[in-house]
XYZ file of N, CA and C in Angstrom:
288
model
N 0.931 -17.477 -1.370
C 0.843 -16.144 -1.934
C 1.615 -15.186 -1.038
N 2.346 -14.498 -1.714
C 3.418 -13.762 -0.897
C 2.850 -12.555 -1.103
N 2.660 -11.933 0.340
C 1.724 -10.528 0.155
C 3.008 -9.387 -0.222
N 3.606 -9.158 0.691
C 4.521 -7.808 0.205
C 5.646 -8.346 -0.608
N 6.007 -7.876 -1.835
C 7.009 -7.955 -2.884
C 8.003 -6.919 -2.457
N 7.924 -5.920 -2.296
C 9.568 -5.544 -1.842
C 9.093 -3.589 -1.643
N 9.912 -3.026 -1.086
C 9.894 -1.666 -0.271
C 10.131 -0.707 -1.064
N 8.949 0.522 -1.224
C 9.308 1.377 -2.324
C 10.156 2.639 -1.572
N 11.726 2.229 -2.688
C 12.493 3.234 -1.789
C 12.478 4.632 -2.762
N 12.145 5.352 -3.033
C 12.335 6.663 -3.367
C 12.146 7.769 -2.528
N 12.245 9.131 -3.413
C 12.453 10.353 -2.820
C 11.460 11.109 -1.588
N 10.032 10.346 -2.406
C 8.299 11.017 -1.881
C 8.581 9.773 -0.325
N 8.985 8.555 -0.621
C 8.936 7.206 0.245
C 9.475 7.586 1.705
N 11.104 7.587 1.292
C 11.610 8.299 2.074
C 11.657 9.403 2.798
N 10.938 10.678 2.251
C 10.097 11.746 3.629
C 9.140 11.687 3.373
N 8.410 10.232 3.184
C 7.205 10.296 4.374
C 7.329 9.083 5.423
N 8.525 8.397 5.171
C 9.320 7.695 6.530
C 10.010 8.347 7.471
N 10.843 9.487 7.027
C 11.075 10.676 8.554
C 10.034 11.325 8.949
N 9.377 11.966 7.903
C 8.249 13.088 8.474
C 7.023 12.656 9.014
N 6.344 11.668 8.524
C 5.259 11.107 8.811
C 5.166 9.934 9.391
N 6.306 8.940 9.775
C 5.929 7.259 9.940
C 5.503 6.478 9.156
N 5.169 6.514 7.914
C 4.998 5.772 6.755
C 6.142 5.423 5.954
N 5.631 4.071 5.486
C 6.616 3.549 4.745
C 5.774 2.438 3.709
N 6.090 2.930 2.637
C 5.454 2.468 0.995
C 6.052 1.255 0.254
N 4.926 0.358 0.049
C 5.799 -1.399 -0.071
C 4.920 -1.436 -1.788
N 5.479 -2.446 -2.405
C 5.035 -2.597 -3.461
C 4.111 -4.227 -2.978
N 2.704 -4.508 -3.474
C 2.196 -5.575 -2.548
C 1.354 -5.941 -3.560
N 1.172 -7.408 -3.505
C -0.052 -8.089 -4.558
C -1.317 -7.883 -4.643
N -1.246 -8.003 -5.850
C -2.407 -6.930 -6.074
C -3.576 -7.735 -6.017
N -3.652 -8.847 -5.477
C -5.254 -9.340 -4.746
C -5.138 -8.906 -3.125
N -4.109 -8.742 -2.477
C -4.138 -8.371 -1.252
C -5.057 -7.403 -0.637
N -5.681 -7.523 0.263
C -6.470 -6.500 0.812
C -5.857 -5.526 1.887
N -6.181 -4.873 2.355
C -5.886 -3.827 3.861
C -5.435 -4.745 5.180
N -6.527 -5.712 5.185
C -6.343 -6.547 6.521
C -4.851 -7.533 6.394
N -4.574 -8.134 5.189
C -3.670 -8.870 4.760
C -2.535 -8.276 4.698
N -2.309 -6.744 4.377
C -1.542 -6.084 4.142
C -0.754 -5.777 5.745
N -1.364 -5.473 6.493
C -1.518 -4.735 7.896
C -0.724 -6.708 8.514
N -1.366 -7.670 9.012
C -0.620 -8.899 9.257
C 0.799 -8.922 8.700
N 0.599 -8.722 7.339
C 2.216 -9.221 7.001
C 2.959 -8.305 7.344
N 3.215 -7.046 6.986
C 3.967 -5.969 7.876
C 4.338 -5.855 9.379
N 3.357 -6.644 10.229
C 3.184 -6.217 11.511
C 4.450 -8.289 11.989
N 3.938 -9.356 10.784
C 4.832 -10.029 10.714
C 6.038 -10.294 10.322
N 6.452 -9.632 9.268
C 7.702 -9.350 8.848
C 8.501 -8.749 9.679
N 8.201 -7.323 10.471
C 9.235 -6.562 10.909
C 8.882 -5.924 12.264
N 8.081 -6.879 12.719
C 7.152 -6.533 14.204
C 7.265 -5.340 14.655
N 6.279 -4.406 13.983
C 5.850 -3.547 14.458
C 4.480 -3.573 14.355
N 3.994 -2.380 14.938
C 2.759 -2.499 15.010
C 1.727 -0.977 14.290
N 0.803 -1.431 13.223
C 0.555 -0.708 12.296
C -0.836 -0.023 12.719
N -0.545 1.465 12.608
C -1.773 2.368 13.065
C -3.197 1.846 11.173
N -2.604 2.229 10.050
C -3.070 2.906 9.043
C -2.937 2.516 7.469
N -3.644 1.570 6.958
C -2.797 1.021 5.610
C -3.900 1.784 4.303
N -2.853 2.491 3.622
C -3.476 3.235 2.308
C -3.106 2.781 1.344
N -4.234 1.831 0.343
C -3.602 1.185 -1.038
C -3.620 2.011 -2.287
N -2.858 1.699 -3.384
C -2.777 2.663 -4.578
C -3.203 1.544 -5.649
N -4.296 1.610 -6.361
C -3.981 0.514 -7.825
C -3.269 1.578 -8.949
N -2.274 0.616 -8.954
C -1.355 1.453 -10.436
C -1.673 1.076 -12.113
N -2.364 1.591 -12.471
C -2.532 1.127 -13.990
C -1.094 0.806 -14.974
N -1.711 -0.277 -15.821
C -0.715 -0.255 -16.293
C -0.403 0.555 -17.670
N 0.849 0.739 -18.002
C 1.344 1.912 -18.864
C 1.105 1.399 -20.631
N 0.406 1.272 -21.464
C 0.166 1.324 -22.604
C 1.128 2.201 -23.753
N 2.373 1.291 -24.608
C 2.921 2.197 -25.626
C 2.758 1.235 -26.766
N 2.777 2.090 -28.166
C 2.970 1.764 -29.474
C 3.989 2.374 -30.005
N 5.150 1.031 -30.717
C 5.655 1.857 -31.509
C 5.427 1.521 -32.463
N 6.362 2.172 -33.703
C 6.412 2.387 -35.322
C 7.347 1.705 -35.572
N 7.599 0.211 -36.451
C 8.917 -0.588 -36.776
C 8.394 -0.563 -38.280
N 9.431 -0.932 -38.666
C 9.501 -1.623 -40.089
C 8.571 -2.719 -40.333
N 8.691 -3.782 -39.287
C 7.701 -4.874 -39.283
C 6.125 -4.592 -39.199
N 6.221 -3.281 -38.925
C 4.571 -2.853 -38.202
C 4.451 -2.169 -37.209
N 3.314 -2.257 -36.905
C 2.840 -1.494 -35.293
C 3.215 -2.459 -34.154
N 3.754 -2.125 -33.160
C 4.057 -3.395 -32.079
C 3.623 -2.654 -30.972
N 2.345 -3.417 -30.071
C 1.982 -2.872 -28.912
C 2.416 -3.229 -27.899
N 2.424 -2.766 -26.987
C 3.129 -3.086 -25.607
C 2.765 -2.994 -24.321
N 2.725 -3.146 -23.011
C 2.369 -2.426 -21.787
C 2.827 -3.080 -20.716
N 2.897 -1.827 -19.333
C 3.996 -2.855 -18.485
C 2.558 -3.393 -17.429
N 3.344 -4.098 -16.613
C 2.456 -4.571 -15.317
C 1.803 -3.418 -14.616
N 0.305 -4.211 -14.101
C -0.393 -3.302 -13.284
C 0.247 -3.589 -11.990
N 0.635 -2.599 -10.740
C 0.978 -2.831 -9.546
C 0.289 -2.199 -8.638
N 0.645 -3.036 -7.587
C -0.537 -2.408 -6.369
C 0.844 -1.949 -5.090
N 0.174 -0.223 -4.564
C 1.082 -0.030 -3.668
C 0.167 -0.086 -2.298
N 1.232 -0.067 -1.462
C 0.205 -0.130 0.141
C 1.532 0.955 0.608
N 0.703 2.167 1.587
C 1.555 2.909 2.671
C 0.817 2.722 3.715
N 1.885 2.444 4.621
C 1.881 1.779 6.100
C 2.367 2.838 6.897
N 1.149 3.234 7.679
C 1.765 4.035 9.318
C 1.992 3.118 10.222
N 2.750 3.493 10.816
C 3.102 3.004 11.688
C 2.730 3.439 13.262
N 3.121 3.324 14.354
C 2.099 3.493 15.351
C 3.787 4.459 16.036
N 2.994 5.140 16.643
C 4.165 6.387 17.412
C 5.687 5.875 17.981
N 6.618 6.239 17.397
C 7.957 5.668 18.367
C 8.112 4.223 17.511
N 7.652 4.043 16.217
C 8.630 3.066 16.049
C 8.726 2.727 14.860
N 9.607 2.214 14.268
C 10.303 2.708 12.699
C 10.504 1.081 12.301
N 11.106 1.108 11.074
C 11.542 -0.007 10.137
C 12.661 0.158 9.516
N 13.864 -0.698 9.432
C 14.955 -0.359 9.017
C 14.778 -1.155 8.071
N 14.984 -0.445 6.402
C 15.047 -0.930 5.051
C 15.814 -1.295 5.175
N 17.026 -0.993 5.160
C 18.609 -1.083 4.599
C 18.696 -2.274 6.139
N 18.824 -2.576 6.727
C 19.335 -3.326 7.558
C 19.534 -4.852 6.597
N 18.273 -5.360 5.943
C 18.458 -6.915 5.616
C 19.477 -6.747 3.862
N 20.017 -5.615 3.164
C 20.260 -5.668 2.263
C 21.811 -6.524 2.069
């Protein structure tokens, strides 16, 4: 079971990786805090003050076809933000 799936890079992500030391991963969604906190601290050896999880619901649409009503919805995802501990960072872009 592969705990972290991949690094949420956006606008909110990115200043709260300069401003704050956090940095926001997209992570499986049986994973817990403790599991979360290991793999981070194994992946990119640093060492983690703070892990805050998000459950993301998933998004529910209907449309209107010719054939009928067709329902739809995307995946539920789970986010984790990771502090990090004073003086030391994670380079996203380095493994791309």
């Amino acid at each position: 079971m592969s705990i972290l799936i991949k690094p949420i890079i956006t606008e909110k992500a990115t200043m709260q990786s300069e401003l704050l030391n956090a940095y926001a991963f997209e992570v499986n969604t049986k994973a817990n805090k403790v599991e979360i906190k290991k793999a981070v601290e194994a992946a990119y050896g640093v060492s983690v003050e703070k892990v805050r999880t998000i459950n993301v619901r998933p998004d529910r649409k209907t449309k209107f076809t010719k054939t009928g009503v067709q329902h739809g919805k995307t995946n539920a995802v789970k986010k984790a933000i990771v502090q990090l501990a004073e003086g030391e960072t994670i380079d996203l872009y380095a493994n791309m």
